[in-house]
Short mmCIF file of N, CA and C and ligand atoms in Angstrom, two decimals:
data_model
loop_
_atom_site.label_atom_id
_atom_site.label_comp_id
_atom_site.label_asym_id
_atom_site.label_seq_id
_atom_site.Cartn_x
_atom_site.Cartn_y
_atom_site.Cartn_z
N MET T 1 0.85 -1.20 0.00
CA MET T 1 0.00 0.00 0.00
C MET T 1 0.88 1.25 0.00
N LYS T 2 0.57 2.19 -0.90
CA LYS T 2 1.38 3.40 -0.96
C LYS T 2 1.05 4.35 0.18
N THR T 3 2.09 5.02 0.68
CA THR T 3 1.92 5.98 1.78
C THR T 3 1.90 7.40 1.23
N VAL T 4 0.93 8.17 1.73
CA VAL T 4 0.88 9.60 1.44
C VAL T 4 1.12 10.35 2.74
N CYS T 5 1.99 11.34 2.69
CA CYS T 5 2.26 12.19 3.86
C CYS T 5 1.33 13.39 3.83
N LEU T 6 0.64 13.63 4.91
CA LEU T 6 -0.19 14.83 5.05
C LEU T 6 0.52 15.76 6.03
N LEU T 7 1.03 16.86 5.53
CA LEU T 7 1.82 17.77 6.36
C LEU T 7 1.09 19.10 6.55
N ASN T 8 1.03 19.55 7.78
CA ASN T 8 0.41 20.83 8.09
C ASN T 8 1.39 21.70 8.86
N GLY T 9 1.45 22.97 8.45
CA GLY T 9 2.41 23.90 9.03
C GLY T 9 1.87 24.68 10.22
N PRO T 10 2.53 25.80 10.52
CA PRO T 10 2.30 26.51 11.77
C PRO T 10 0.87 27.00 11.97
N ASN T 11 0.44 26.88 13.21
CA ASN T 11 -0.86 27.36 13.70
C ASN T 11 -2.04 26.49 13.27
N LEU T 12 -1.77 25.50 12.42
CA LEU T 12 -2.89 24.64 12.01
C LEU T 12 -3.27 23.65 13.10
N ASN T 13 -2.44 23.54 14.15
CA ASN T 13 -2.86 22.78 15.35
C ASN T 13 -4.05 23.46 16.03
N LEU T 14 -4.27 24.73 15.72
CA LEU T 14 -5.38 25.48 16.33
C LEU T 14 -6.64 25.48 15.46
N LEU T 15 -6.62 24.67 14.42
CA LEU T 15 -7.79 24.59 13.53
C LEU T 15 -9.04 24.30 14.35
N GLY T 16 -10.12 25.01 14.03
CA GLY T 16 -11.37 24.84 14.78
C GLY T 16 -11.53 25.91 15.86
N GLN T 17 -10.39 26.44 16.36
CA GLN T 17 -10.45 27.49 17.39
C GLN T 17 -10.00 28.82 16.83
N ARG T 18 -9.08 28.78 15.88
CA ARG T 18 -8.43 29.98 15.37
C ARG T 18 -9.24 30.55 14.20
N GLN T 19 -9.65 31.78 14.31
CA GLN T 19 -10.37 32.48 13.23
C GLN T 19 -11.30 31.53 12.46
N PRO T 20 -12.31 30.97 13.14
CA PRO T 20 -13.17 29.99 12.47
C PRO T 20 -13.91 30.56 11.26
N GLU T 21 -14.07 31.89 11.23
CA GLU T 21 -14.73 32.50 10.07
C GLU T 21 -13.86 32.35 8.81
N ILE T 22 -12.57 32.12 9.00
CA ILE T 22 -11.65 31.92 7.86
C ILE T 22 -11.34 30.43 7.69
N TYR T 23 -11.05 29.75 8.80
CA TYR T 23 -10.52 28.39 8.70
C TYR T 23 -11.53 27.30 9.06
N GLY T 24 -12.73 27.71 9.48
CA GLY T 24 -13.78 26.74 9.75
C GLY T 24 -13.72 26.20 11.17
N ARG T 25 -14.64 25.28 11.45
CA ARG T 25 -14.79 24.77 12.82
C ARG T 25 -14.27 23.35 12.99
N GLU T 26 -13.85 22.73 11.90
CA GLU T 26 -13.31 21.37 12.00
C GLU T 26 -11.92 21.44 12.64
N THR T 27 -11.63 20.54 13.55
CA THR T 27 -10.30 20.53 14.17
C THR T 27 -9.32 19.76 13.29
N LEU T 28 -8.04 19.93 13.60
CA LEU T 28 -7.03 19.18 12.85
C LEU T 28 -7.20 17.68 13.08
N ALA T 29 -7.56 17.31 14.32
CA ALA T 29 -7.79 15.88 14.60
C ALA T 29 -8.93 15.35 13.73
N ASP T 30 -9.99 16.16 13.56
CA ASP T 30 -11.10 15.76 12.66
C ASP T 30 -10.58 15.57 11.23
N VAL T 31 -9.82 16.54 10.76
CA VAL T 31 -9.31 16.50 9.38
C VAL T 31 -8.44 15.26 9.18
N GLU T 32 -7.53 15.03 10.14
CA GLU T 32 -6.61 13.90 9.99
C GLU T 32 -7.37 12.57 10.05
N ALA T 33 -8.37 12.48 10.92
CA ALA T 33 -9.13 11.23 11.03
C ALA T 33 -9.93 10.99 9.74
N ASP T 34 -10.59 12.03 9.23
CA ASP T 34 -11.35 11.90 7.98
C ASP T 34 -10.44 11.53 6.83
N CYS T 35 -9.26 12.15 6.79
CA CYS T 35 -8.33 11.87 5.69
C CYS T 35 -7.79 10.44 5.79
N ALA T 36 -7.56 9.96 7.01
CA ALA T 36 -7.07 8.58 7.17
C ALA T 36 -8.14 7.60 6.68
N LYS T 37 -9.41 7.90 6.98
CA LYS T 37 -10.52 7.03 6.55
C LYS T 37 -10.62 7.07 5.01
N LEU T 38 -10.59 8.26 4.45
CA LEU T 38 -10.69 8.38 2.99
C LEU T 38 -9.50 7.70 2.32
N ALA T 39 -8.31 7.89 2.88
CA ALA T 39 -7.11 7.27 2.30
C ALA T 39 -7.30 5.76 2.25
N SER T 40 -7.80 5.16 3.32
CA SER T 40 -7.93 3.69 3.29
C SER T 40 -8.98 3.27 2.26
N GLU T 41 -10.04 4.09 2.09
CA GLU T 41 -11.02 3.79 1.03
C GLU T 41 -10.37 3.88 -0.35
N LEU T 42 -9.38 4.75 -0.47
CA LEU T 42 -8.69 4.93 -1.76
C LEU T 42 -7.52 3.95 -1.93
N GLY T 43 -7.32 3.11 -0.93
CA GLY T 43 -6.23 2.14 -1.01
C GLY T 43 -4.88 2.73 -0.67
N LEU T 44 -4.89 3.82 0.12
CA LEU T 44 -3.64 4.48 0.49
C LEU T 44 -3.46 4.45 2.01
N ASN T 45 -2.22 4.53 2.42
CA ASN T 45 -1.90 4.67 3.84
C ASN T 45 -1.56 6.14 4.09
N LEU T 46 -2.07 6.71 5.17
CA LEU T 46 -1.81 8.13 5.45
C LEU T 46 -0.90 8.29 6.65
N ARG T 47 0.10 9.15 6.50
CA ARG T 47 0.94 9.53 7.66
C ARG T 47 0.82 11.04 7.84
N ALA T 48 0.26 11.45 8.97
CA ALA T 48 -0.02 12.87 9.17
C ALA T 48 0.93 13.48 10.20
N LEU T 49 1.36 14.70 9.93
CA LEU T 49 2.22 15.43 10.86
C LEU T 49 1.89 16.92 10.78
N GLN T 50 1.79 17.55 11.93
CA GLN T 50 1.68 19.01 11.99
C GLN T 50 2.86 19.53 12.78
N SER T 51 3.44 20.63 12.32
CA SER T 51 4.50 21.25 13.12
C SER T 51 4.46 22.76 12.95
N ASN T 52 4.82 23.42 14.03
CA ASN T 52 4.96 24.88 14.00
C ASN T 52 6.38 25.29 13.61
N HIS T 53 7.24 24.29 13.31
CA HIS T 53 8.66 24.56 13.09
C HIS T 53 9.08 24.18 11.67
N GLU T 54 9.68 25.13 11.00
CA GLU T 54 10.07 24.94 9.60
C GLU T 54 10.99 23.74 9.42
N GLY T 55 12.00 23.61 10.30
CA GLY T 55 12.97 22.52 10.15
C GLY T 55 12.33 21.15 10.35
N VAL T 56 11.34 21.07 11.22
CA VAL T 56 10.65 19.78 11.42
C VAL T 56 9.91 19.40 10.14
N LEU T 57 9.34 20.39 9.48
CA LEU T 57 8.64 20.11 8.21
C LEU T 57 9.65 19.69 7.13
N VAL T 58 10.79 20.36 7.09
CA VAL T 58 11.85 19.98 6.14
C VAL T 58 12.29 18.54 6.41
N ASP T 59 12.49 18.19 7.69
CA ASP T 59 12.89 16.82 8.04
C ASP T 59 11.83 15.82 7.60
N ALA T 60 10.56 16.17 7.78
CA ALA T 60 9.48 15.24 7.39
C ALA T 60 9.45 15.05 5.88
N ILE T 61 9.70 16.11 5.14
CA ILE T 61 9.73 16.00 3.67
C ILE T 61 10.92 15.14 3.24
N GLN T 62 12.06 15.35 3.89
CA GLN T 62 13.23 14.50 3.57
C GLN T 62 12.95 13.04 3.92
N ALA T 63 12.28 12.79 5.04
CA ALA T 63 11.96 11.41 5.44
C ALA T 63 11.01 10.77 4.43
N ALA T 64 10.12 11.59 3.87
CA ALA T 64 9.16 11.07 2.88
C ALA T 64 9.86 10.50 1.65
N ARG T 65 11.07 10.99 1.37
CA ARG T 65 11.84 10.44 0.23
C ARG T 65 12.06 8.94 0.38
N GLN T 66 12.12 8.47 1.62
CA GLN T 66 12.44 7.06 1.85
C GLN T 66 11.24 6.15 1.61
N ASP T 67 10.04 6.62 2.01
CA ASP T 67 8.93 5.66 2.03
C ASP T 67 7.58 6.20 1.62
N ALA T 68 7.50 7.44 1.16
CA ALA T 68 6.18 7.97 0.78
C ALA T 68 6.10 8.14 -0.74
N ALA T 69 4.89 7.91 -1.25
CA ALA T 69 4.69 8.04 -2.70
C ALA T 69 4.26 9.46 -3.08
N GLY T 70 3.61 10.16 -2.15
CA GLY T 70 3.14 11.51 -2.44
C GLY T 70 3.03 12.34 -1.18
N ILE T 71 2.95 13.65 -1.37
CA ILE T 71 2.84 14.58 -0.23
C ILE T 71 1.68 15.54 -0.48
N VAL T 72 0.80 15.64 0.52
CA VAL T 72 -0.22 16.70 0.56
C VAL T 72 0.24 17.64 1.66
N ILE T 73 0.42 18.92 1.33
CA ILE T 73 0.98 19.85 2.32
C ILE T 73 0.23 21.16 2.34
N ASN T 74 -0.12 21.58 3.56
CA ASN T 74 -0.54 22.96 3.79
C ASN T 74 0.58 23.60 4.58
N PRO T 75 1.47 24.33 3.91
CA PRO T 75 2.61 24.92 4.62
C PRO T 75 2.21 26.12 5.47
N ALA T 76 0.93 26.52 5.39
CA ALA T 76 0.42 27.67 6.16
C ALA T 76 1.31 28.89 5.91
N ALA T 77 1.71 29.61 6.95
CA ALA T 77 2.47 30.86 6.73
C ALA T 77 3.80 30.61 6.01
N TYR T 78 4.35 29.40 6.16
CA TYR T 78 5.63 29.10 5.47
C TYR T 78 5.47 29.05 3.96
N SER T 79 4.25 28.92 3.47
CA SER T 79 4.03 28.99 2.01
C SER T 79 4.67 30.24 1.45
N HIS T 80 4.51 31.33 2.22
CA HIS T 80 4.85 32.66 1.70
C HIS T 80 6.30 33.03 1.96
N THR T 81 7.00 32.22 2.75
CA THR T 81 8.35 32.62 3.18
C THR T 81 9.43 31.57 2.96
N SER T 82 9.05 30.30 2.84
CA SER T 82 10.06 29.26 3.03
C SER T 82 10.66 28.69 1.74
N VAL T 83 11.86 29.14 1.44
CA VAL T 83 12.63 28.53 0.36
C VAL T 83 13.12 27.14 0.80
N ALA T 84 13.33 26.97 2.11
CA ALA T 84 13.80 25.67 2.63
C ALA T 84 12.76 24.57 2.37
N ILE T 85 11.50 24.87 2.56
CA ILE T 85 10.46 23.86 2.29
C ILE T 85 10.36 23.62 0.78
N LEU T 86 10.45 24.66 -0.02
CA LEU T 86 10.46 24.47 -1.48
C LEU T 86 11.64 23.58 -1.89
N ASP T 87 12.83 23.85 -1.36
CA ASP T 87 14.01 23.05 -1.72
C ASP T 87 13.81 21.59 -1.33
N ALA T 88 13.26 21.36 -0.14
CA ALA T 88 13.03 19.98 0.31
C ALA T 88 12.04 19.29 -0.63
N LEU T 89 10.98 19.99 -1.00
CA LEU T 89 9.99 19.39 -1.91
C LEU T 89 10.60 19.12 -3.28
N ASN T 90 11.52 19.97 -3.70
CA ASN T 90 12.18 19.75 -5.00
C ASN T 90 13.07 18.51 -4.98
N ALA T 91 13.44 18.05 -3.78
CA ALA T 91 14.25 16.82 -3.66
C ALA T 91 13.37 15.59 -3.50
N PHE T 92 12.06 15.77 -3.55
CA PHE T 92 11.11 14.66 -3.43
C PHE T 92 10.58 14.34 -4.83
N ASP T 93 10.56 13.06 -5.18
CA ASP T 93 10.25 12.70 -6.57
C ASP T 93 8.76 12.56 -6.88
N GLY T 94 7.93 12.26 -5.89
CA GLY T 94 6.52 11.96 -6.16
C GLY T 94 5.68 13.21 -6.28
N PRO T 95 4.37 13.02 -6.52
CA PRO T 95 3.47 14.17 -6.62
C PRO T 95 3.32 14.93 -5.31
N VAL T 96 3.18 16.24 -5.44
CA VAL T 96 2.98 17.14 -4.30
C VAL T 96 1.72 17.96 -4.56
N ILE T 97 0.80 17.94 -3.61
CA ILE T 97 -0.39 18.78 -3.73
C ILE T 97 -0.43 19.75 -2.56
N GLU T 98 -0.54 21.03 -2.91
CA GLU T 98 -0.54 22.12 -1.92
C GLU T 98 -1.98 22.50 -1.62
N VAL T 99 -2.29 22.60 -0.34
CA VAL T 99 -3.64 22.95 0.10
C VAL T 99 -3.60 24.22 0.93
N HIS T 100 -4.51 25.12 0.62
CA HIS T 100 -4.79 26.26 1.52
C HIS T 100 -6.27 26.22 1.82
N ILE T 101 -6.60 26.28 3.08
CA ILE T 101 -8.01 26.22 3.49
C ILE T 101 -8.75 27.45 2.95
N SER T 102 -8.14 28.59 3.09
CA SER T 102 -8.75 29.84 2.63
C SER T 102 -8.30 30.13 1.20
N ASN T 103 -9.02 31.07 0.57
CA ASN T 103 -8.59 31.54 -0.75
C ASN T 103 -7.56 32.63 -0.52
N ILE T 104 -6.28 32.23 -0.59
CA ILE T 104 -5.20 33.17 -0.25
C ILE T 104 -5.17 34.36 -1.21
N HIS T 105 -5.75 34.22 -2.38
CA HIS T 105 -5.73 35.31 -3.37
C HIS T 105 -6.75 36.40 -3.07
N ARG T 106 -7.68 36.11 -2.17
CA ARG T 106 -8.68 37.10 -1.79
C ARG T 106 -8.29 37.76 -0.47
N ARG T 107 -7.12 37.44 0.04
CA ARG T 107 -6.70 37.95 1.34
C ARG T 107 -5.57 38.98 1.16
N GLU T 108 -4.82 39.26 2.23
CA GLU T 108 -3.76 40.27 2.16
C GLU T 108 -2.76 39.91 1.05
N SER T 109 -2.16 40.94 0.46
CA SER T 109 -1.28 40.69 -0.69
C SER T 109 -0.09 39.81 -0.32
N PHE T 110 0.38 39.85 0.95
CA PHE T 110 1.54 39.03 1.32
C PHE T 110 1.21 37.54 1.28
N ARG T 111 -0.09 37.21 1.21
CA ARG T 111 -0.46 35.79 1.12
C ARG T 111 -0.62 35.32 -0.32
N HIS T 112 -0.51 36.24 -1.28
CA HIS T 112 -0.83 35.86 -2.66
C HIS T 112 0.23 34.97 -3.29
N HIS T 113 1.47 35.11 -2.85
CA HIS T 113 2.53 34.30 -3.44
C HIS T 113 2.90 33.14 -2.52
N SER T 114 2.99 31.95 -3.11
CA SER T 114 3.47 30.78 -2.38
C SER T 114 4.70 30.22 -3.08
N HIS T 115 5.80 30.10 -2.35
CA HIS T 115 7.01 29.48 -2.93
C HIS T 115 6.74 28.04 -3.33
N VAL T 116 5.91 27.37 -2.53
CA VAL T 116 5.65 25.93 -2.75
C VAL T 116 4.93 25.68 -4.07
N SER T 117 4.16 26.67 -4.55
CA SER T 117 3.40 26.48 -5.79
C SER T 117 4.32 26.23 -6.99
N ALA T 118 5.59 26.68 -6.90
CA ALA T 118 6.53 26.44 -8.00
C ALA T 118 6.84 24.96 -8.14
N ARG T 119 6.59 24.17 -7.11
CA ARG T 119 6.85 22.73 -7.13
C ARG T 119 5.58 21.90 -7.20
N ALA T 120 4.47 22.45 -6.72
CA ALA T 120 3.26 21.63 -6.55
C ALA T 120 2.71 21.18 -7.90
N ASP T 121 2.21 19.94 -7.91
CA ASP T 121 1.51 19.43 -9.10
C ASP T 121 0.10 20.00 -9.16
N ALA T 122 -0.46 20.35 -8.02
CA ALA T 122 -1.78 20.96 -7.96
C ALA T 122 -1.83 21.86 -6.74
N VAL T 123 -2.63 22.91 -6.84
CA VAL T 123 -2.81 23.85 -5.73
C VAL T 123 -4.30 24.01 -5.49
N ILE T 124 -4.71 23.80 -4.26
CA ILE T 124 -6.13 23.94 -3.88
C ILE T 124 -6.22 25.06 -2.87
N ALA T 125 -7.10 26.03 -3.13
CA ALA T 125 -7.28 27.14 -2.19
C ALA T 125 -8.75 27.50 -2.13
N GLY T 126 -9.24 27.70 -0.91
CA GLY T 126 -10.59 28.22 -0.75
C GLY T 126 -11.68 27.19 -0.65
N LEU T 127 -11.33 25.92 -0.59
CA LEU T 127 -12.35 24.87 -0.43
C LEU T 127 -12.64 24.58 1.04
N GLY T 128 -12.05 25.36 1.94
CA GLY T 128 -12.17 25.01 3.36
C GLY T 128 -11.41 23.71 3.62
N THR T 129 -11.76 23.05 4.70
CA THR T 129 -11.05 21.80 5.03
C THR T 129 -11.39 20.68 4.05
N GLU T 130 -12.43 20.87 3.24
CA GLU T 130 -12.73 19.90 2.18
C GLU T 130 -11.55 19.80 1.19
N GLY T 131 -10.73 20.86 1.14
CA GLY T 131 -9.58 20.86 0.25
C GLY T 131 -8.63 19.69 0.49
N TYR T 132 -8.52 19.26 1.77
CA TYR T 132 -7.61 18.13 2.06
C TYR T 132 -8.14 16.85 1.43
N ARG T 133 -9.46 16.67 1.50
CA ARG T 133 -10.05 15.44 0.94
C ARG T 133 -9.97 15.49 -0.59
N ALA T 134 -10.19 16.67 -1.17
CA ALA T 134 -10.06 16.82 -2.62
C ALA T 134 -8.62 16.48 -3.05
N ALA T 135 -7.67 16.94 -2.25
CA ALA T 135 -6.25 16.68 -2.57
C ALA T 135 -5.96 15.18 -2.53
N LEU T 136 -6.52 14.51 -1.53
CA LEU T 136 -6.28 13.06 -1.41
C LEU T 136 -6.87 12.30 -2.60
N ARG T 137 -8.08 12.72 -3.01
CA ARG T 137 -8.71 12.05 -4.17
C ARG T 137 -7.85 12.23 -5.41
N ARG T 138 -7.35 13.43 -5.61
CA ARG T 138 -6.48 13.69 -6.77
C ARG T 138 -5.15 12.92 -6.64
N MET T 139 -4.65 12.85 -5.39
CA MET T 139 -3.41 12.11 -5.16
C MET T 139 -3.59 10.64 -5.55
N ALA T 140 -4.75 10.07 -5.21
CA ALA T 140 -5.00 8.66 -5.55
C ALA T 140 -4.98 8.48 -7.06
N GLN T 141 -5.53 9.44 -7.80
CA GLN T 141 -5.50 9.35 -9.28
C GLN T 141 -4.05 9.43 -9.77
N LEU T 142 -3.29 10.36 -9.21
CA LEU T 142 -1.90 10.55 -9.68
C LEU T 142 -1.05 9.32 -9.38
N LEU T 143 -1.38 8.60 -8.31
CA LEU T 143 -0.55 7.44 -7.91
C LEU T 143 -1.06 6.12 -8.50
N ALA T 144 -2.20 6.18 -9.20
CA ALA T 144 -2.80 4.93 -9.72
C ALA T 144 -1.94 4.33 -10.82
C1 LIG W 1 -3.09 28.97 6.50
C2 LIG W 1 -2.35 29.87 7.19
O1 LIG W 1 -2.02 29.65 8.47
C3 LIG W 1 -1.93 31.17 6.60
O2 LIG W 1 -0.69 31.61 7.10
C4 LIG W 1 -1.90 31.11 5.08
C5 LIG W 1 -3.36 29.11 5.06
C6 LIG W 1 -3.20 30.52 4.54
C7 LIG W 1 -4.68 28.43 4.68
O3 LIG W 1 -5.54 29.06 4.06
O4 LIG W 1 -4.82 27.25 4.97
O5 LIG W 1 -1.70 32.40 4.57
#
């Protein structure tokens, strides 16, 4: 069974509590549990990690080189700042799908650019937490 890494960046541990008018009321635990269930329906194994630390996310992306077929990542604020996460993703061979819960293009201008989009095979923004499930469905197609 192929493994997909679901990576979430800073402040997404507060999903459900933090600015629910933007990020919704579903918690990260809800999202990860739903994604694990959907992944098994799609014949995939899910490994989920959230970190508030850029280097931990870089380490997780490097570890994915060993045993993961694809990466679904919401880099959160690091989308807009992190060349290190882009470099790590560029060293990963499988498909990468970038998720933003909100429509970053309708928000402050500093959120409009994502470094990660230069590497992503697909970018999902503005679907709310449904974006993670959409990403997994697309990932299953890409890995079929
Ligand atoms: C999440 C964040 O935490 C922000 O820093 C990004 C992203 C947008 C999201 O929409 O999921 O700018």
